[in-house]
Short mmCIF file of C-alpha atoms in Angstrom, two decimals:
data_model
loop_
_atom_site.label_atom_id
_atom_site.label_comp_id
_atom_site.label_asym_id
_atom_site.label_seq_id
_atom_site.Cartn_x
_atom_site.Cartn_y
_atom_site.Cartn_z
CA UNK A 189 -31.12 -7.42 -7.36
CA UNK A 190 -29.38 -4.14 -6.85
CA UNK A 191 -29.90 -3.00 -3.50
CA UNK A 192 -28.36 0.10 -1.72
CA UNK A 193 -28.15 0.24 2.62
CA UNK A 194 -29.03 2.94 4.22
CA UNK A 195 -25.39 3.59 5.00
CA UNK A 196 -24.69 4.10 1.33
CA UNK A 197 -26.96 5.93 0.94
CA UNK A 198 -25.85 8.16 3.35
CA UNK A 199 -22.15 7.98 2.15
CA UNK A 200 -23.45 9.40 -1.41
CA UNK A 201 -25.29 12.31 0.31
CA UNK A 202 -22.02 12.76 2.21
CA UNK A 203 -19.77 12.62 -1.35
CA UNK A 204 -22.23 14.62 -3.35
CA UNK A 205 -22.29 17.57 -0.60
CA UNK A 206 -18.85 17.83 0.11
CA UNK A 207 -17.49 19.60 -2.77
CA UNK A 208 -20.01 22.29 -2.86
CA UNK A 209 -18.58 23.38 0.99
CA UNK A 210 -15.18 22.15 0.86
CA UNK A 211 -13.89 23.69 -2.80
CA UNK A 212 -13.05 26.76 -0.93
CA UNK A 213 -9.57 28.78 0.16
CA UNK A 214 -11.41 29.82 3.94
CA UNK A 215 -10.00 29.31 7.04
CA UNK A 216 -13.01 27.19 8.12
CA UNK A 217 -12.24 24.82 5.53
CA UNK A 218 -9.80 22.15 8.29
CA UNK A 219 -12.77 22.50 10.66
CA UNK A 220 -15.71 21.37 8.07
CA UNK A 221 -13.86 18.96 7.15
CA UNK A 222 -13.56 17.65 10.76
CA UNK A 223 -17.18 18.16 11.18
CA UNK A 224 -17.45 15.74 7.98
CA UNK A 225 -14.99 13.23 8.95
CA UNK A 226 -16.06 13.17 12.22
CA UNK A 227 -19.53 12.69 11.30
CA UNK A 228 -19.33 9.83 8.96
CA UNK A 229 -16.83 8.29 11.66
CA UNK A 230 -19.39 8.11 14.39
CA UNK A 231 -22.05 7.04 12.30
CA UNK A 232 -20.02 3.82 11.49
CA UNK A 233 -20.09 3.45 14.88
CA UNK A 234 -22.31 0.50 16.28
CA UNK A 235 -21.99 1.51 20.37
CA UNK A 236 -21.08 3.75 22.87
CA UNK A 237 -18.03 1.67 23.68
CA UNK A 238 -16.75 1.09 20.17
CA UNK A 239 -16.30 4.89 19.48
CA UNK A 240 -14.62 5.69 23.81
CA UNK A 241 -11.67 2.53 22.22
CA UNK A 242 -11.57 3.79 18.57
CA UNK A 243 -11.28 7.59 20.03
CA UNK A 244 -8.46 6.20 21.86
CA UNK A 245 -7.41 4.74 19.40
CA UNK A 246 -6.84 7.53 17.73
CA UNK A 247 -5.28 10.00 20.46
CA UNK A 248 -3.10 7.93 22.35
CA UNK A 249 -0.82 7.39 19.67
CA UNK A 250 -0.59 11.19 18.70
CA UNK A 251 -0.06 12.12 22.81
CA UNK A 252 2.90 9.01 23.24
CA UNK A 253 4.63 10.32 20.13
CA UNK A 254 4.70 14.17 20.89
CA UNK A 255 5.83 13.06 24.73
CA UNK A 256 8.50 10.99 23.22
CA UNK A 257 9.85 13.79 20.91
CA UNK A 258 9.70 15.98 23.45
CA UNK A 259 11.78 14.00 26.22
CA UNK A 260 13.99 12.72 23.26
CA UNK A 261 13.40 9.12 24.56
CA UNK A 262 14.87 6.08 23.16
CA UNK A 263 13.08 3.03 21.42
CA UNK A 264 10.10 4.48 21.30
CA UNK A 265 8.85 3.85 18.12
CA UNK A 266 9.39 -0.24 18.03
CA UNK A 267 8.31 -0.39 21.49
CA UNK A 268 4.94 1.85 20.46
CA UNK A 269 4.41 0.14 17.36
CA UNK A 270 5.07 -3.42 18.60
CA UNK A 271 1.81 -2.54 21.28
CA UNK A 272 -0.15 -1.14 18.63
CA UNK A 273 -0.01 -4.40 16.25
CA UNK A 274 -0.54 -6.33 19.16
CA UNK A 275 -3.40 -4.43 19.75
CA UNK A 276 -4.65 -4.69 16.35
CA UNK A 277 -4.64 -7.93 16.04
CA UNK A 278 -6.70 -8.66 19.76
CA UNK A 279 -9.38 -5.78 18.34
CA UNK A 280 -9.01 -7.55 14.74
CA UNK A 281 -10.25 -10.98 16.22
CA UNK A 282 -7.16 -12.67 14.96
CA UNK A 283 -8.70 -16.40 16.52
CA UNK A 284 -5.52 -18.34 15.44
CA UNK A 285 -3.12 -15.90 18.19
CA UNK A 286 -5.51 -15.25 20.84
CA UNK A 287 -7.64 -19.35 20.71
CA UNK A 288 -3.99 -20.55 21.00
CA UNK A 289 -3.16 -18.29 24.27
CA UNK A 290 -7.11 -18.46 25.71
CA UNK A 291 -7.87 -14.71 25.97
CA UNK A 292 -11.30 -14.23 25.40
CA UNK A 293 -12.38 -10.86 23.32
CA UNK A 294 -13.75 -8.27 25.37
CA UNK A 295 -14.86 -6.64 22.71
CA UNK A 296 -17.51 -8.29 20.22
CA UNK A 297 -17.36 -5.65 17.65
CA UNK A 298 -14.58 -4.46 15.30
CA UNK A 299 -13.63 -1.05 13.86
CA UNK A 300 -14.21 0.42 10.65
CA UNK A 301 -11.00 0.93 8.85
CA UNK A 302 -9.28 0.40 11.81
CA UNK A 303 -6.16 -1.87 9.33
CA UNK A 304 -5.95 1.62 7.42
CA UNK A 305 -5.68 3.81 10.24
CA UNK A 306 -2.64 1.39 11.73
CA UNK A 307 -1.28 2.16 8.34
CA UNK A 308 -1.27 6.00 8.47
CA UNK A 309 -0.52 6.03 12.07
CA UNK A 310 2.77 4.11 11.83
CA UNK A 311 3.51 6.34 8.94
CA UNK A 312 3.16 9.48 10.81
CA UNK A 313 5.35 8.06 14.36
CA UNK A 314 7.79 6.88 11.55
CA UNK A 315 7.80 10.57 9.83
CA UNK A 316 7.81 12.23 13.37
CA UNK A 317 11.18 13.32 13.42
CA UNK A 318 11.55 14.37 10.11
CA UNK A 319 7.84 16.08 9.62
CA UNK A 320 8.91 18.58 12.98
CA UNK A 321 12.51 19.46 11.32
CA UNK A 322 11.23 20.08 7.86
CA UNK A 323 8.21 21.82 9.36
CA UNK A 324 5.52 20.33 7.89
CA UNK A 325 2.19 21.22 9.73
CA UNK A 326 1.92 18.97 12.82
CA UNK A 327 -1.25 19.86 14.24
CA UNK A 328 -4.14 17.37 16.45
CA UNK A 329 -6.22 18.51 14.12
CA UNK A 330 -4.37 18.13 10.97
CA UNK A 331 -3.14 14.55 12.35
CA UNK A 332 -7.03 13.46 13.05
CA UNK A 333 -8.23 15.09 9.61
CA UNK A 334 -5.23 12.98 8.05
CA UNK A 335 -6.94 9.75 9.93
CA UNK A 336 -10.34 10.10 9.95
CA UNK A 337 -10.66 10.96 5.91
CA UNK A 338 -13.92 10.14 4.83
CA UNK A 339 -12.86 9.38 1.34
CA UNK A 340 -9.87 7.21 2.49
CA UNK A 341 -11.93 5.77 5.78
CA UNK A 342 -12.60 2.36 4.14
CA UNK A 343 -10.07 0.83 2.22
CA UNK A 344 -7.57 3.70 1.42
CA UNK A 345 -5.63 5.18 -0.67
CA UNK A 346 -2.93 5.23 2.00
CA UNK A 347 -2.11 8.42 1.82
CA UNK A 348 0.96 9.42 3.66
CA UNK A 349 0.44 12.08 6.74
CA UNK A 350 2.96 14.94 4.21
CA UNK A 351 1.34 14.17 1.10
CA UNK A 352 -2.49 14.75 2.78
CA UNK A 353 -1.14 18.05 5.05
CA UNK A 354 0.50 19.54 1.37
CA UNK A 355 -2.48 18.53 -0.15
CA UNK A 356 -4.68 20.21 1.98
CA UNK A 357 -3.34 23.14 2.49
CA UNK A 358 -2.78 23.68 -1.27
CA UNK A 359 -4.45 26.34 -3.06
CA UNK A 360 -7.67 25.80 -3.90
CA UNK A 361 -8.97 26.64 -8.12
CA UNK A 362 -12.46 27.01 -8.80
CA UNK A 363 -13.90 23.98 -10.84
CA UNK A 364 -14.30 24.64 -14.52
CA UNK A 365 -16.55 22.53 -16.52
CA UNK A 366 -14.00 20.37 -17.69
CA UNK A 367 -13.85 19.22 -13.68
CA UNK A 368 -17.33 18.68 -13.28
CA UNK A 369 -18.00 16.16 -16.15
CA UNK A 370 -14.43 14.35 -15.54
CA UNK A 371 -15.17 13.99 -12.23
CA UNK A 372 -19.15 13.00 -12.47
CA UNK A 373 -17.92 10.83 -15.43
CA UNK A 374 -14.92 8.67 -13.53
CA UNK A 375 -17.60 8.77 -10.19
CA UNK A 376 -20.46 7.31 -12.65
CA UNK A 377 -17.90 4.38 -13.97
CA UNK A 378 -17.09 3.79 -10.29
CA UNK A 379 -20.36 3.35 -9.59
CA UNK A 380 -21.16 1.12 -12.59
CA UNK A 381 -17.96 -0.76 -11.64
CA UNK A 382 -19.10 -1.72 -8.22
CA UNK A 383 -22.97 -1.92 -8.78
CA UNK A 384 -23.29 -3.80 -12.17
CA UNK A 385 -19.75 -5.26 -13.20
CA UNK A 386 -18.40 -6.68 -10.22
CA UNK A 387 -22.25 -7.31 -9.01
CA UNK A 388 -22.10 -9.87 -11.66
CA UNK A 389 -18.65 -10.79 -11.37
CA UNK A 390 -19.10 -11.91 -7.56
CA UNK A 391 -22.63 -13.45 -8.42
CA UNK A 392 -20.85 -16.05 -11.07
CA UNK A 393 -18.45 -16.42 -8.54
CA UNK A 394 -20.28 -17.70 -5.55
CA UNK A 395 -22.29 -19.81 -8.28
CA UNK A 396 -19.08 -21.72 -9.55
CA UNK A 397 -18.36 -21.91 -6.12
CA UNK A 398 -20.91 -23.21 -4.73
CA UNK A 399 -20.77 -25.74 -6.79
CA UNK A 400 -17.53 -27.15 -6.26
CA UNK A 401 -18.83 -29.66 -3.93
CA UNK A 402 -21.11 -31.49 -6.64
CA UNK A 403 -18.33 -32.35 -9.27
CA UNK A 404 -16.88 -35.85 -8.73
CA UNK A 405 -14.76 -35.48 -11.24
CA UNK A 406 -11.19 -34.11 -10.88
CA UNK A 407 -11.03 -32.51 -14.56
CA UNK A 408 -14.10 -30.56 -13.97
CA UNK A 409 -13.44 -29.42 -10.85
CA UNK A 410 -10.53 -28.13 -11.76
CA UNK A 411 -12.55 -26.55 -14.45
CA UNK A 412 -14.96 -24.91 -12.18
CA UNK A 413 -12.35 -23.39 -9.62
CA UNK A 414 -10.82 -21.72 -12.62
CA UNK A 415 -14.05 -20.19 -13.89
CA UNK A 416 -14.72 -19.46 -9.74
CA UNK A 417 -10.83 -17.75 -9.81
CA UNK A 418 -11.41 -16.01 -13.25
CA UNK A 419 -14.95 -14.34 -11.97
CA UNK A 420 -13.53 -13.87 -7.89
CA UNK A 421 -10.85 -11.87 -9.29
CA UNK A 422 -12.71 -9.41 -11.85
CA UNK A 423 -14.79 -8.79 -9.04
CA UNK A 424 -12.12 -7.97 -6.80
CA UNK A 425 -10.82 -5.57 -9.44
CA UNK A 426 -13.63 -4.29 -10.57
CA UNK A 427 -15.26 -3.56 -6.81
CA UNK A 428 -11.75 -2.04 -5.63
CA UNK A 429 -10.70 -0.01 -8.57
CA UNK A 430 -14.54 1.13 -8.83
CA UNK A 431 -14.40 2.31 -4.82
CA UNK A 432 -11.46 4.20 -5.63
CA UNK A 433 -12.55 5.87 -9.09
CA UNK A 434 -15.37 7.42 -6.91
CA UNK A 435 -13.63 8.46 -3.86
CA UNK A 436 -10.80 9.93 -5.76
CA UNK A 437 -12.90 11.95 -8.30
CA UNK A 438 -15.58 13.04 -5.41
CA UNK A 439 -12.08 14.33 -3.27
CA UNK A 440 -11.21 15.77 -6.60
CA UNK A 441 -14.59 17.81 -6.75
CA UNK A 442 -13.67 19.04 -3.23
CA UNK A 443 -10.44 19.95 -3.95
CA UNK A 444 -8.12 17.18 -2.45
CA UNK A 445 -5.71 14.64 -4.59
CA UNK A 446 -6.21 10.93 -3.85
CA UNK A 447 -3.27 8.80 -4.53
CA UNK A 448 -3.86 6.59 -7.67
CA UNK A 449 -4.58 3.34 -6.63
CA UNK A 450 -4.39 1.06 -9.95
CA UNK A 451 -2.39 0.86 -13.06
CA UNK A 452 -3.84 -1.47 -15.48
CA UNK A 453 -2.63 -4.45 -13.43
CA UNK A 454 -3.69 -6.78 -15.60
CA UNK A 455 -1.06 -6.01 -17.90
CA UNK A 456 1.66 -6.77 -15.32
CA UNK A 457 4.41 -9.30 -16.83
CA UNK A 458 5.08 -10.57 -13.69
CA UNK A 459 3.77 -10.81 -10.24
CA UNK A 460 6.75 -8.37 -8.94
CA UNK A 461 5.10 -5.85 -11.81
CA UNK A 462 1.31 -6.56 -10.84
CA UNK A 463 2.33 -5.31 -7.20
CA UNK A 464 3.36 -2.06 -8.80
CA UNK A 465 -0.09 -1.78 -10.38
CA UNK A 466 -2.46 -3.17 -7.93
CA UNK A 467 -3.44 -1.39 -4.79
CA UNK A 468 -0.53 0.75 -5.00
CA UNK A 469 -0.40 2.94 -1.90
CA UNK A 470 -0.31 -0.46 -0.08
CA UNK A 471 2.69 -1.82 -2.09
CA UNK A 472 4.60 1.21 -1.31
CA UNK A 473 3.92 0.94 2.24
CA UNK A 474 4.73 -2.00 2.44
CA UNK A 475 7.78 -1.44 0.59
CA UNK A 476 8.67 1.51 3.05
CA UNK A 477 8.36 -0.43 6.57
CA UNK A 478 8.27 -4.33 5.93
CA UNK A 479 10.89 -4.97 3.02
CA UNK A 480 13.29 -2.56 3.22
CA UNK A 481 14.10 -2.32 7.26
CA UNK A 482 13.71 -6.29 6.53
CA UNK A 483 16.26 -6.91 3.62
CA UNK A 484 18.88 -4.04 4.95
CA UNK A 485 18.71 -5.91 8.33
CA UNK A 486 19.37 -9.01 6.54
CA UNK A 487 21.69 -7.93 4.25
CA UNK A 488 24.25 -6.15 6.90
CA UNK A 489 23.78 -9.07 9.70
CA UNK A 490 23.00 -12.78 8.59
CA UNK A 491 22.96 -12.54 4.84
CA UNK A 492 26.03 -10.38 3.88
CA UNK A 493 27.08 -12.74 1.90
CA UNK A 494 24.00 -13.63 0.13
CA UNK A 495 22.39 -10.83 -0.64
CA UNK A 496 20.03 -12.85 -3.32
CA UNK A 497 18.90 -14.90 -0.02
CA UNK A 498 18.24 -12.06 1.84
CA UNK A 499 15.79 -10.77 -0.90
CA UNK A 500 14.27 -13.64 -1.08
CA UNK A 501 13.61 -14.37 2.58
CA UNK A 502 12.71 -10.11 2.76
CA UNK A 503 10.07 -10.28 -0.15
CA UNK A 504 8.48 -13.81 1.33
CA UNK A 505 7.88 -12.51 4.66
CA UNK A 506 6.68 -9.13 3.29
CA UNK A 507 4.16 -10.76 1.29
CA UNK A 508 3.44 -13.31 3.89
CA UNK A 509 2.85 -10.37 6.62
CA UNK A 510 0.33 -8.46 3.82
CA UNK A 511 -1.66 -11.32 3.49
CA UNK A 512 -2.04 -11.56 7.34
CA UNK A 513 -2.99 -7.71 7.16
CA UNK A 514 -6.27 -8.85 4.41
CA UNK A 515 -7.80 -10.80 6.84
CA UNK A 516 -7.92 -12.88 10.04
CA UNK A 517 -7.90 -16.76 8.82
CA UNK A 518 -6.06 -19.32 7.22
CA UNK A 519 -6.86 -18.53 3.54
CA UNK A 520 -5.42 -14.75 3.78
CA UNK A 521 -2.30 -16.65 5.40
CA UNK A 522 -2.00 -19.20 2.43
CA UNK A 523 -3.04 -16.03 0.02
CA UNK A 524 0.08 -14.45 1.55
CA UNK A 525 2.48 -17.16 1.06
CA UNK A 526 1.48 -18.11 -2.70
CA UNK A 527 2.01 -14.03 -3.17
CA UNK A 528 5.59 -14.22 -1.38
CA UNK A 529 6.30 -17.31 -3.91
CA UNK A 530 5.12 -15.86 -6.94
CA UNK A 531 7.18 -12.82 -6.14
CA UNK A 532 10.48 -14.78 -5.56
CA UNK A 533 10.33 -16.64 -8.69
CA UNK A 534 9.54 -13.62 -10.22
CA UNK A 535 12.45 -11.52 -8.77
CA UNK A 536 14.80 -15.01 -8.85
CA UNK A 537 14.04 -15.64 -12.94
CA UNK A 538 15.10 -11.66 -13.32
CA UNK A 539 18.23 -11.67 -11.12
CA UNK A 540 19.30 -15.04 -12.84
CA UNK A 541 19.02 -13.46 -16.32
CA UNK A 542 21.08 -10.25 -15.08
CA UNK A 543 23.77 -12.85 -14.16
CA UNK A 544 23.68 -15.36 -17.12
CA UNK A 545 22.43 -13.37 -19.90
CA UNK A 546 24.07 -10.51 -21.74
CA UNK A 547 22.37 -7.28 -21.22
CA UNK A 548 21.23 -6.70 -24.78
CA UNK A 549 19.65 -10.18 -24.97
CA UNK A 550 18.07 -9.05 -21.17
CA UNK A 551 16.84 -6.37 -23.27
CA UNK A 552 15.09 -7.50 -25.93
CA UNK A 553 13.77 -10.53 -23.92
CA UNK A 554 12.08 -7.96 -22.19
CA UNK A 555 10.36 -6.36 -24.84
CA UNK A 556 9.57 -9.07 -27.07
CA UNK A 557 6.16 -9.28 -27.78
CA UNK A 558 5.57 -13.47 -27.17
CA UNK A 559 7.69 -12.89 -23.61
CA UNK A 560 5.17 -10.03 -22.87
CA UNK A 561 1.83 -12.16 -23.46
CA UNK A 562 3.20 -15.63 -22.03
CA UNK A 563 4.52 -13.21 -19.03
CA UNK A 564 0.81 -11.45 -18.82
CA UNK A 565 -1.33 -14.99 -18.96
CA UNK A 566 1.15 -17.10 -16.61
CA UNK A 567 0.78 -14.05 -14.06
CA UNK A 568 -2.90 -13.54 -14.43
CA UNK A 569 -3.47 -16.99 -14.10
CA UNK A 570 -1.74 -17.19 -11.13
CA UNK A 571 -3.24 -14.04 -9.36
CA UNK A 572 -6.18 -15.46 -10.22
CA UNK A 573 -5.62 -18.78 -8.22
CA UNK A 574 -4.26 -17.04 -5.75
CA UNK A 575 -6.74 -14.18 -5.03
CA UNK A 576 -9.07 -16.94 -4.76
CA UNK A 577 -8.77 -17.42 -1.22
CA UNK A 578 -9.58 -13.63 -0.74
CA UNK A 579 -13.20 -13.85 0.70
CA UNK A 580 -13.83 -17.34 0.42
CA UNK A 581 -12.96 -20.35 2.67
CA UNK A 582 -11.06 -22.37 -0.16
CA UNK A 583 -9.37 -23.96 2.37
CA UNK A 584 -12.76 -25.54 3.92
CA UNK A 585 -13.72 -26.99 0.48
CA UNK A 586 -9.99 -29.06 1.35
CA UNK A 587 -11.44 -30.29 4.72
CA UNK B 115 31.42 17.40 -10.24
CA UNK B 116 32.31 17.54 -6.30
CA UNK B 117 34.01 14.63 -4.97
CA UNK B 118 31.16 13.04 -3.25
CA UNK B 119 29.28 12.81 -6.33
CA UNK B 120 32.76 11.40 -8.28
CA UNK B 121 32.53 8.52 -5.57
CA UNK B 122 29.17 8.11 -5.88
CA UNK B 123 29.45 7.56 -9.82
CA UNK B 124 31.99 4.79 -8.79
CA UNK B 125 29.53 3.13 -6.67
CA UNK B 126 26.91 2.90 -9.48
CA UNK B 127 28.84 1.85 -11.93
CA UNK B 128 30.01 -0.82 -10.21
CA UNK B 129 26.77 -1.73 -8.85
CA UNK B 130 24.68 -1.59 -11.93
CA UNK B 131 28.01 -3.24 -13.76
CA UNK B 132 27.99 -0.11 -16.33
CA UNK B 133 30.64 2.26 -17.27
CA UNK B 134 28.24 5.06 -19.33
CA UNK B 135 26.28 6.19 -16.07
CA UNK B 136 26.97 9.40 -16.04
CA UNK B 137 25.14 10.82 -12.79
CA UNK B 138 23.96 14.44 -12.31
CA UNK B 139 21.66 15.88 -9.68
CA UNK B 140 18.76 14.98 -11.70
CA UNK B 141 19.25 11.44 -11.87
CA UNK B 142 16.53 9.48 -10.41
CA UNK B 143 15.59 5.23 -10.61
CA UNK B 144 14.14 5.79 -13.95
CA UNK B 145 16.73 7.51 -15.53
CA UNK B 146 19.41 4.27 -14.61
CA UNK B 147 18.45 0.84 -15.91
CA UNK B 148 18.01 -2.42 -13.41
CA UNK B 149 17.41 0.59 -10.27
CA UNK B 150 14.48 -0.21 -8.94
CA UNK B 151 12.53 -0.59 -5.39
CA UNK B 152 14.10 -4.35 -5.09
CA UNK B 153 17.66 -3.36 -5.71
CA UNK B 154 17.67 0.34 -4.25
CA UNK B 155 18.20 -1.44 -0.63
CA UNK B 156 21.46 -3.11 -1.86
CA UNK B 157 22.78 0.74 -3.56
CA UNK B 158 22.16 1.66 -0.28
CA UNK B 159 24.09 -0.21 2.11
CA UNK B 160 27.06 -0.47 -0.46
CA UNK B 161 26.82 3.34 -0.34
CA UNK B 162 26.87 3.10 3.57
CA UNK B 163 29.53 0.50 3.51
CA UNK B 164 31.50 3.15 1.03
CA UNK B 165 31.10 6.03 2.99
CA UNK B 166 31.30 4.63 6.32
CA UNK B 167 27.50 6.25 6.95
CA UNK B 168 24.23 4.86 8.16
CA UNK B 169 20.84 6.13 6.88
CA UNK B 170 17.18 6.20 8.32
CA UNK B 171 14.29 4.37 6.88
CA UNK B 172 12.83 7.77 6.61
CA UNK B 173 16.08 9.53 4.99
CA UNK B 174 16.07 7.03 2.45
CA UNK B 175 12.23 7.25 2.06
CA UNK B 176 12.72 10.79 1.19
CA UNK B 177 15.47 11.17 -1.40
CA UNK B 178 13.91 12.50 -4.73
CA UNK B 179 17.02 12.02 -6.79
CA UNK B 180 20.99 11.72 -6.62
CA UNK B 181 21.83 15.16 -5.53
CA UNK B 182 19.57 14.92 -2.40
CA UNK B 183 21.73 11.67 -1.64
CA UNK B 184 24.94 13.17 -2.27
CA UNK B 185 23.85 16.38 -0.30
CA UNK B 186 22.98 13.43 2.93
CA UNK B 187 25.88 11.97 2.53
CA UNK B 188 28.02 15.32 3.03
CA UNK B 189 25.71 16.30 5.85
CA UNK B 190 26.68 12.93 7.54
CA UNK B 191 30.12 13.18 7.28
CA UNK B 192 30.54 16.28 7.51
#
């Protein structure tokens, strides 16, 4: 059965409002939209200490960076970054770090979109620099309105701190007709997306497996984890792309631009191509700050004279790293490394067709319609078997 | 053409093995086959290496198209 919380409840009341007092060129518009962000953040709140660490969560790393600008120091940034993942992870509950070392959580709970707001905070200490020079609007309020998003406060877009500020501050147009049904119309699929396909998506997948455990047989087993894999990663699709059809046409209604999120990534070739169509805001920002600081590091110190090597040991530990970020136990870490595999065949197979084949045969391997479906089944069979160990313990049924 | 932009054509060609590019101050990834976000790091550094330059994650982050490069590389050696 269909059931909604009272917290989604609330959320819709909170989406369905918005437009009709944030579509509007006024002054007051930053400050109802802290009142809104603001709101919905403290609501999500479970206890009076939760919101004093996520409030500091969210200053401290404003205050540190303008102090830093503004004494010029040096090494700032790694040194506040390094302290922030640390922290993360401790507030995350990441068991396999902090078991190992015996420190015991103070804290029981854990923050709402806290993962995201790491994201757009690192962005904006990155950006610093550049965002005061070019002068983009750097104000607390601005920075916290750029946080606190209600549309982006559970699992993105990651919108970057320039590309919300722009956004913002854009000029307003009154909504035609056209606006209203688009935007009721992609909101309405969203909905349907989350509430009735994936609902029945995830429901055949915790059936199929469940029942892993009763086959004796290898054949069907294997049988049944592929059905569980085929239904585990509609609903993943399905419940993601639906979330961000309905934030992104509610933000429309208000008058804000939502990064697109997905690209039909189900028609990806290749694994390197699905990562340019699947939760894109996170590929690019992961593209920006783990890959390539981590391949131009590599490639000017210890592989300079592999620069293939260097790719390949930058796009494993990329992937490896994201795969961390989904979640706190083993099967996100094993999710991470088949992802950092799939992508270094992917990129090797590429690279050692550039070298060995001529460029028109490159060419028309690329668009030849048998390469194209073979590419699109061998890499949504394997996202499929991979994404399986996003949200269940695969790994336990191994034990 | 201005002679950053001359040496900059030399760079690309040789990178991307291809003797038609033909860069302007338009040109962006998509207008240049095999540049994409797994081989812009290596145009890059053999641009630093070339021009005896280093660039920012964020500079590089930022660059909408070739004449925005060539315009950082003159402001860095200038």
């Amino acid at each position: 059965m269909i059931t909604l919380s009272t917290d989604s409840v609330f959320y819709i009341a909170i989406l369905l409002m918005a437009p009709l007092i944030l579509r509007n060129n006024s002054h007051a518009r930053r400050y109802i939209f802290l009142v809104l962000n603001l709101t919905v953040f403290i609501v999500s709140m479970k206890e009076i200490t939760q919101l004093i660490v996520a409030a500091l969560w969210l200053i401290l790393p404003y205050l540190i960076t303008k102090l830093a600008d503004k004494k010029s120091l040096k090494n700032w940034r790694p040194a506040t970054i390094t302290v922030m993942v640390a922290c993360f992870a401790y507030l995350m509950h990441y068991d396999a770090v902090f078991n190992t070392l015996h420190i015991p959580y103070v804290f029981p709970w854990r923050i709402l979109g806290l993962s995201y707001f790491l994201f757009r905070q690192i962005d904006f200490i990155m950006q610093y620099e550049y965002l005061r020079e070019t002068e983009v609007r750097l104000t607390f309020l601005d920075y916290i309105n750029h946080l606190l998003n209600f549309y982006t406060l559970l699992a993105g877009p990651i919108l970057r701190y320039e590309e919300f500020v722009t956004d913002f501050y854009s000029s307003v147009k009154p909504l035609t007709k056209q606006d209203i049904f688009g935007g009721l119309n992609r909101a309405l699929n969203g909905y349907l997306k989350i509430y009735v396909v994936s609902a029945i998506m995830s429901y055949h997948a915790s059936y199929w497996f469940n029942g892993l455990k009763n086959h004796s047989n290898i054949i069907t087993t294997a049988g049944a984890f592929f059905l569980f894999a085929f239904f585990n990663c509609w609903y993943i699709y399905f419940n993601f792309s639906g979330y961000c059809d309905i934030v992104n046409s509610f933000a429309s209604l208000a008058g804000l631009t939502l990064h697109e999120n997905f690209n039909r990534p189900y028609l990806a070739a290749s694994v390197a191509e699905f990562w340019n169509r699947h939760h894109i805001t996170l590929s690019e920002w992961i593209r920006d700050y783990l890959y390539s600081p981590m391949f131009k590091a590599l490639l000017t110190g210890p592989c300079s004279k592999n620069a293939a090597f260097g790719q390949y040991i930058a796009l494993f530990l990329t992937f490896t790293i994201a795969g961390i970020w989904h979640g706190t136990d083993g099967n996100y870490l094993t999710y991470g490394l088949f992802q950092g595999l799939g992508i270094v065949v992917a990129t090797s197979f590429k690279s050692w067709r550039k070298k060995h084949w001529p460029k028109e045969k490159n060419k028309a391997w690329e668009k030849d319609i048998r390469v194209l479906t073979a590419g699109r089944i061998i890499t949504w069979s394997y996202i499929s078997l991979t994404f399986s160990f996003v949200g269940y313990d695969v790994l336990g049924l191994l034990r | 053409m201005t002679e950053t932009m001359t040496k900059l054509q030399d760079i690309f060609r040789d990178f991307f093995d291809d003797e038609d590019i033909v860069l302007t101050d338009e040109t962006t990834a998509d207008d240049i086959d095999g540049w994409d976000s797994l081989t812009h790091v290596q145009l890059i550094v053999a641009v630093e290496k070339a021009f005896s330059v280093k660039f920012s994650t964020v500079e590089v982050m930022k660059l909408k198209n070739v004449g925005e490069f060539a315009a950082l590389i003159e402001k860095k050696t200038a």
